[in-house]
XYZ file of N, CA and C in Angstrom:
525
model
N 8.898 -22.557 9.810
C 7.464 -22.672 9.723
C 7.150 -23.844 8.802
N 6.345 -24.775 9.224
C 6.054 -25.961 8.433
C 4.687 -25.929 7.756
N 3.916 -24.894 7.995
C 2.630 -24.846 7.343
C 2.412 -23.476 6.723
N 1.531 -23.443 5.756
C 1.271 -22.201 5.048
C -0.119 -21.695 5.416
N -0.174 -20.446 5.752
C -1.462 -19.829 6.065
C -2.315 -19.743 4.802
N -3.636 -19.839 4.968
C -4.494 -19.569 3.806
C -4.234 -18.141 3.315
N -4.307 -17.951 2.022
C -3.970 -16.664 1.416
C -4.773 -15.504 2.017
N -6.099 -15.627 2.219
C -6.827 -14.475 2.790
C -6.345 -14.073 4.193
N -5.973 -15.037 5.003
C -5.475 -14.721 6.351
C -4.096 -14.069 6.261
N -3.220 -14.633 5.440
C -1.879 -14.056 5.263
C -1.981 -12.641 4.713
N -2.867 -12.438 3.746
C -3.020 -11.115 3.151
C -3.550 -10.108 4.174
N -4.470 -10.542 5.036
C -4.975 -9.660 6.093
C -3.837 -9.234 7.021
N -3.024 -10.195 7.447
C -1.902 -9.883 8.332
C -0.921 -8.923 7.663
N -0.621 -9.168 6.413
C 0.323 -8.305 5.695
C -0.252 -6.916 5.482
N -1.518 -6.832 5.107
C -2.126 -5.528 4.863
C -2.168 -4.707 6.148
N -2.535 -5.335 7.258
C -2.591 -4.617 8.525
C -1.192 -4.177 8.974
N -0.207 -5.003 8.725
C 1.172 -4.633 9.052
C 1.615 -3.458 8.175
N 1.253 -3.499 6.905
C 1.576 -2.385 6.005
C 0.860 -1.112 6.449
N -0.367 -1.231 6.932
C -1.096 -0.055 7.443
C -0.357 0.554 8.629
N 0.123 -0.302 9.531
C 0.869 0.195 10.693
C 2.157 0.879 10.249
N 2.818 0.290 9.286
C 4.043 0.883 8.756
C 3.740 2.215 8.067
N 2.637 2.277 7.340
C 2.231 3.533 6.688
C 1.968 4.613 7.736
N 1.331 4.243 8.825
C 1.055 5.204 9.895
C 2.371 5.752 10.456
N 3.311 4.859 10.743
C 4.599 5.297 11.300
C 5.361 6.163 10.294
N 5.386 5.735 9.036
C 6.124 6.484 8.014
C 5.524 7.865 7.765
N 4.224 8.006 7.956
C 3.536 9.265 7.663
C 3.393 10.173 8.876
N 3.846 9.727 10.025
C 3.669 10.491 11.268
C 4.335 11.859 11.168
N 3.574 12.898 11.638
C 4.068 14.273 11.591
C 3.952 14.919 12.966
N 4.734 15.961 13.174
C 4.619 16.695 14.434
C 3.430 17.658 14.348
N 3.228 18.453 15.388
C 2.074 19.357 15.443
C 2.085 20.410 14.345
N 3.252 20.692 13.803
C 3.354 21.683 12.733
C 3.222 21.049 11.344
N 3.027 19.736 11.316
C 2.890 19.038 10.047
C 4.193 18.624 9.407
N 5.287 18.716 10.166
C 6.603 18.326 9.642
C 6.802 16.821 9.888
N 7.106 16.061 8.842
C 7.265 14.608 9.010
C 8.409 14.250 9.961
N 8.190 13.210 10.746
C 9.238 12.685 11.623
C 10.260 11.846 10.855
N 9.880 11.335 9.690
C 10.748 10.460 8.892
C 11.142 9.209 9.684
N 10.162 8.555 10.278
C 10.415 7.360 11.083
C 10.803 6.189 10.187
N 11.864 5.499 10.584
C 12.290 4.248 9.960
C 12.354 3.230 11.087
N 11.550 2.173 10.989
C 11.441 1.181 12.074
C 12.756 0.430 12.278
N 13.356 -0.058 11.217
C 14.643 -0.774 11.186
C 14.639 -2.158 11.821
N 13.472 -2.684 12.167
C 13.432 -4.040 12.746
C 12.108 -4.729 12.427
N 11.688 -4.655 11.157
C 10.470 -5.346 10.736
C 10.797 -6.841 10.682
N 10.146 -7.609 11.540
C 10.385 -9.056 11.606
C 9.176 -9.710 12.266
N 9.034 -11.033 12.149
C 7.875 -11.707 12.756
C 7.728 -11.431 14.254
N 8.830 -11.308 14.965
C 8.766 -11.075 16.410
C 8.135 -9.731 16.754
N 8.110 -8.805 15.798
C 7.584 -7.469 16.058
C 6.208 -7.230 15.446
N 5.609 -8.268 14.907
C 4.230 -8.193 14.427
C 3.393 -9.024 15.390
N 2.486 -8.340 16.075
C 1.686 -9.007 17.107
C 0.238 -9.131 16.667
N -0.366 -10.242 17.012
C -1.747 -10.529 16.670
C -2.519 -10.764 17.960
N -3.586 -9.980 18.166
C -4.393 -10.146 19.381
C -5.366 -11.302 19.191
N -5.962 -11.743 20.268
C -6.966 -12.802 20.217
C -8.150 -12.382 19.358
N -8.401 -11.078 19.289
C -9.515 -10.561 18.503
C -9.156 -10.368 17.029
N -7.907 -10.580 16.662
C -7.480 -10.461 15.277
C -6.840 -9.133 14.921
N -6.638 -8.254 15.904
C -5.975 -6.977 15.631
C -4.479 -7.215 15.431
N -3.925 -6.566 14.432
C -2.507 -6.701 14.105
C -1.806 -5.413 14.525
N -0.717 -5.557 15.266
C 0.049 -4.402 15.752
C 1.514 -4.580 15.381
N 2.141 -3.486 15.010
C 3.580 -3.468 14.744
C 4.246 -2.881 15.974
N 5.097 -3.654 16.600
C 5.700 -3.212 17.849
C 7.204 -3.053 17.764
N 7.776 -2.768 18.905
C 9.214 -2.629 19.123
C 9.854 -1.607 18.194
N 9.573 -0.351 18.472
C 10.214 0.733 17.755
C 11.497 1.153 18.475
N 12.078 0.236 19.244
C 13.242 0.539 20.067
C 14.468 0.980 19.302
N 14.650 0.511 18.066
C 15.811 0.944 17.291
C 15.385 1.816 16.121
N 14.141 2.290 16.160
C 13.647 3.159 15.083
C 14.473 4.438 15.016
N 14.529 4.973 13.823
C 15.242 6.224 13.586
C 14.206 7.266 13.194
N 14.317 8.455 13.763
C 13.402 9.540 13.421
C 14.143 10.865 13.456
N 13.564 11.861 12.838
C 14.186 13.184 12.762
C 14.447 13.759 14.143
N 13.527 13.574 15.104
C 13.661 14.179 16.426
C 14.279 13.246 17.466
N 14.853 12.164 17.040
C 15.376 11.193 17.991
C 16.408 11.836 18.912
N 16.251 11.591 20.207
C 17.143 12.192 21.199
C 18.470 11.437 21.316
N 18.445 10.149 21.040
C 19.641 9.328 21.162
C 20.019 8.837 19.775
N 21.278 8.913 19.446
C 21.718 8.399 18.156
C 22.389 7.052 18.360
N 22.334 6.235 17.314
C 22.967 4.928 17.390
C 24.397 5.041 16.881
N 25.204 4.077 17.211
C 26.604 4.080 16.792
C 26.720 3.789 15.308
N 27.499 4.552 14.619
C 27.739 4.340 13.200
C 28.496 3.032 13.011
N 28.061 2.253 12.016
C 28.741 1.005 11.703
C 28.302 -0.175 12.548
N 27.367 0.014 13.486
C 26.869 -1.083 14.308
C 25.569 -1.580 13.698
N 25.512 -2.860 13.371
C 24.303 -3.426 12.791
C 23.272 -3.623 13.883
N 22.070 -3.094 13.642
C 20.985 -3.260 14.581
C 19.802 -3.854 13.835
N 19.148 -4.832 14.451
C 18.041 -5.527 13.825
C 18.367 -7.004 13.743
N 17.465 -7.749 13.149
C 17.650 -9.196 13.015
C 18.198 -9.485 11.616
N 19.336 -10.151 11.555
C 20.039 -10.366 10.291
C 19.156 -10.873 9.146
N 18.329 -11.905 9.326
C 17.564 -12.406 8.170
C 16.567 -11.411 7.587
N 16.262 -10.335 8.317
C 15.247 -9.373 7.876
C 15.832 -8.009 7.511
N 17.133 -7.922 7.449
C 17.777 -6.651 7.103
C 17.679 -6.384 5.606
N 17.727 -5.111 5.269
C 17.806 -4.712 3.867
C 19.274 -4.740 3.443
N 19.541 -4.751 2.138
C 20.945 -4.729 1.702
C 21.711 -3.537 2.265
N 21.080 -2.357 2.274
C 21.772 -1.176 2.795
C 21.973 -1.254 4.302
N 21.052 -1.879 4.998
C 21.202 -2.051 6.449
C 22.354 -2.994 6.744
N 22.444 -4.078 5.989
C 23.540 -5.036 6.157
C 24.897 -4.458 5.821
N 24.912 -3.448 4.948
C 26.156 -2.783 4.562
C 26.518 -1.658 5.526
N 25.621 -1.372 6.485
C 25.880 -0.287 7.429
C 25.662 1.087 6.821
N 24.911 1.141 5.728
C 24.636 2.407 5.059
C 23.437 3.101 5.710
N 23.226 4.347 5.315
C 22.072 5.112 5.778
C 20.795 4.412 5.319
N 19.801 4.412 6.201
C 18.528 3.763 5.886
C 17.414 4.795 5.815
N 16.462 4.525 4.945
C 15.261 5.335 4.896
C 14.060 4.396 4.911
N 12.897 4.907 4.647
C 11.690 4.101 4.761
C 11.673 2.931 3.779
N 12.400 3.044 2.703
C 12.470 1.939 1.738
C 13.220 0.739 2.299
N 14.056 0.963 3.303
C 14.708 -0.152 3.993
C 13.658 -0.984 4.736
N 12.702 -0.301 5.380
C 11.591 -1.009 6.033
C 10.780 -1.800 5.015
N 10.631 -1.255 3.815
C 9.866 -1.937 2.772
C 10.548 -3.250 2.398
N 11.872 -3.235 2.279
C 12.603 -4.473 1.977
C 12.384 -5.496 3.088
N 12.510 -5.063 4.334
C 12.312 -5.975 5.463
C 10.897 -6.519 5.494
N 9.925 -5.669 5.164
C 8.542 -6.123 5.057
C 8.433 -7.214 3.987
N 9.115 -7.027 2.853
C 9.099 -8.032 1.792
C 9.644 -9.368 2.256
N 10.684 -9.330 3.064
C 11.249 -10.558 3.633
C 10.229 -11.229 4.545
N 9.580 -10.436 5.395
C 8.527 -10.939 6.277
C 7.380 -11.529 5.462
N 6.946 -10.828 4.426
C 5.848 -11.291 3.580
C 6.208 -12.603 2.885
N 7.401 -12.682 2.352
C 7.864 -13.900 1.689
C 7.789 -15.075 2.665
N 8.309 -14.880 3.860
C 8.305 -15.965 4.846
C 6.882 -16.369 5.234
N 6.012 -15.386 5.427
C 4.635 -15.679 5.810
C 3.913 -16.452 4.707
N 4.151 -16.081 3.466
C 3.464 -16.719 2.342
C 4.088 -18.054 1.937
N 5.404 -18.142 1.998
C 6.104 -19.345 1.519
C 6.364 -20.379 2.612
N 6.411 -19.902 3.855
C 6.721 -20.824 4.949
C 8.213 -21.008 5.173
N 9.021 -20.297 4.395
C 10.486 -20.323 4.547
C 11.022 -18.907 4.356
N 12.167 -18.627 4.938
C 12.798 -17.320 4.757
C 13.452 -17.247 3.385
N 13.389 -16.085 2.761
C 14.075 -15.967 1.471
C 15.596 -15.961 1.623
N 16.068 -15.428 2.738
C 17.509 -15.336 2.994
C 17.805 -16.116 4.268
N 18.407 -17.269 4.113
C 18.674 -18.116 5.279
C 19.889 -18.976 4.973
N 20.906 -18.826 5.773
C 22.143 -19.583 5.569
C 22.648 -20.107 6.907
N 23.742 -20.829 6.870
C 24.312 -21.449 8.074
C 24.830 -20.443 9.082
N 25.263 -19.278 8.591
C 25.819 -18.261 9.488
C 25.195 -16.911 9.176
N 25.291 -15.998 10.127
C 24.799 -14.639 9.910
C 25.534 -13.972 8.755
N 26.827 -14.206 8.665
C 27.624 -13.605 7.594
C 27.166 -14.078 6.219
N 26.878 -15.370 6.086
C 26.386 -15.901 4.810
C 24.982 -15.397 4.506
N 24.164 -15.253 5.544
C 22.821 -14.695 5.359
C 22.925 -13.264 4.852
N 23.794 -12.462 5.466
C 23.993 -11.077 5.027
C 24.501 -11.017 3.597
N 25.323 -11.973 3.195
C 25.823 -12.019 1.819
C 24.671 -12.293 0.848
N 23.770 -13.211 1.194
C 22.593 -13.476 0.354
C 21.744 -12.210 0.214
N 21.574 -11.508 1.323
C 20.789 -10.268 1.298
C 21.492 -9.215 0.451
N 22.780 -9.064 0.630
C 23.539 -8.065 -0.132
C 23.397 -8.300 -1.629
N 23.411 -9.574 -2.031
C 23.275 -9.933 -3.439
C 21.805 -10.064 -3.858
N 20.907 -10.025 -2.874
C 19.469 -10.244 -3.071
C 19.273 -11.538 -3.878
N 19.829 -12.605 -3.311
C 19.789 -13.920 -3.951
C 18.830 -14.816 -3.176
N 17.697 -15.144 -3.824
C 16.697 -16.012 -3.203
C 15.860 -16.679 -4.294
N 15.190 -17.749 -3.931
C 14.307 -18.456 -4.853
C 13.043 -17.628 -5.054
N 12.655 -17.332 -6.290
C 11.464 -16.521 -6.512
C 10.231 -17.112 -5.812
N 9.433 -16.233 -5.242
C 8.272 -16.645 -4.452
C 7.307 -17.520 -5.247
N 7.084 -17.198 -6.514
C 6.129 -17.984 -7.310
C 6.603 -19.418 -7.549
N 7.907 -19.670 -7.374
C 8.416 -21.047 -7.511
C 8.270 -21.824 -6.214
N 8.175 -21.102 -5.085
C 8.028 -21.751 -3.775
C 6.557 -22.039 -3.482
N 5.702 -21.098 -3.881
C 4.264 -21.263 -3.649
C 3.521 -20.841 -4.910
N 3.095 -21.844 -5.669
C 2.532 -21.607 -6.998
C 1.080 -21.143 -6.982
N 0.397 -21.226 -5.854
C -1.024 -20.864 -5.803
C -1.270 -19.394 -5.480
N -0.227 -18.603 -5.353
C -0.393 -17.191 -5.012
C -0.814 -16.373 -6.234
N -1.686 -15.391 -6.021
C -2.044 -14.497 -7.126
C -0.812 -13.734 -7.621
N -0.727 -13.555 -8.926
C 0.423 -12.880 -9.526
C 0.598 -11.470 -8.965
N -0.512 -10.781 -8.671
C -0.434 -9.412 -8.147
C 0.243 -9.388 -6.781
N -0.029 -10.382 -5.951
C 0.582 -10.461 -4.621
C 2.073 -10.772 -4.742
N 2.421 -11.689 -5.613
C 3.831 -12.016 -5.852
C 4.571 -10.773 -6.335
N 3.931 -9.991 -7.198
C 4.555 -8.774 -7.718
C 4.803 -7.748 -6.616
N 3.874 -7.626 -5.675
C 4.056 -6.700 -4.552
C 5.272 -7.116 -3.729
N 5.367 -8.409 -3.415
C 6.499 -8.902 -2.620
C 7.802 -8.706 -3.391
N 7.796 -8.995 -4.687
C 8.996 -8.814 -5.510
C 9.429 -7.353 -5.534
N 8.470 -6.441 -5.589
C 8.803 -5.018 -5.589
C 9.464 -4.634 -4.275
N 8.965 -5.176 -3.182
C 9.570 -4.899 -1.870
C 11.005 -5.393 -1.805
N 11.276 -6.520 -2.444
C 12.583 -7.170 -2.334
C 13.573 -6.774 -3.435
N 13.367 -5.631 -4.038
C 14.317 -5.154 -5.046
C 15.610 -4.694 -4.372
N 16.734 -5.012 -5.005
C 18.032 -4.632 -4.443
C 18.195 -3.113 -4.364
N 17.793 -2.427 -5.397
C 17.934 -0.978 -5.457
C 16.738 -0.311 -4.791
N 17.003 0.574 -3.852
C 15.927 1.251 -3.116
C 14.924 1.933 -4.029
N 15.417 2.551 -5.080
C 14.547 3.303 -5.984
C 13.531 2.415 -6.696
N 13.778 1.110 -6.719
C 12.865 0.177 -7.381
C 11.804 -0.379 -6.430
N 11.886 -0.039 -5.138
C 10.907 -0.482 -4.143
C 9.806 0.567 -3.993
N 8.780 0.218 -3.228
C 7.794 1.216 -2.837
C 8.517 2.253 -1.990
N 8.092 3.507 -2.067
C 8.756 4.588 -1.332
C 8.500 4.543 0.163
N 7.334 4.034 0.562
C 6.957 4.071 1.979
C 5.798 3.107 2.231
N 5.378 3.041 3.490
C 4.300 2.144 3.885
C 2.980 2.474 3.229
N 2.739 3.742 2.936
C 1.482 4.139 2.297
C 1.376 3.541 0.902
N 2.428 3.640 0.107
C 2.418 3.030 -1.233
C 2.252 1.519 -1.140
N 2.931 0.908 -0.171
C 2.834 -0.531 0.033
C 1.404 -0.923 0.419
N 0.825 -0.188 1.347
C -0.542 -0.494 1.779
C -1.507 -0.408 0.605
N -1.391 0.644 -0.194
C -2.283 0.783 -1.355
C -2.090 -0.347 -2.349
N -0.867 -0.800 -2.544
C -0.613 -1.908 -3.463
C -1.247 -3.202 -2.943
N -1.172 -3.425 -1.643
C -1.783 -4.634 -1.068
C -3.313 -4.569 -1.069
N -3.851 -3.366 -0.886
C -5.312 -3.216 -0.884
C -5.897 -3.566 -2.238
């Protein structure tokens, strides 16, 4: 990406994407039991913008949920390498905080115009993600509000416990 979106437009896109993620993360069955949906593929290709400005989160094809009828193969990486969380890249169990990390990667790219984790090969990219090694967002784009940079930094924490727990917390932080 060679250009940077104005902050209000980027923030609108991110907030609406976080709202969609919050909806998926909070989805419950008829008895009120959470599905525990994890999208596992938050990336620019799966965030759609209509001509009217509506933002949709799509492609739940590799999502994981409590009632899922088909299970995925253990140890098989699914998703787009530059947007994986450290635990996803390691083939570990994922929860909603994995989506939060991927959202942070998406947010960083949308705001900075470059990916935080980008190398010559997929293996090197995964190594950067595993180490959570990237140039801080405020050094790439100095005009961003500190509160917005802090939200993205929280999403991109290596340890799951240091991230937002789910899309609802993320949405409230962006609001």
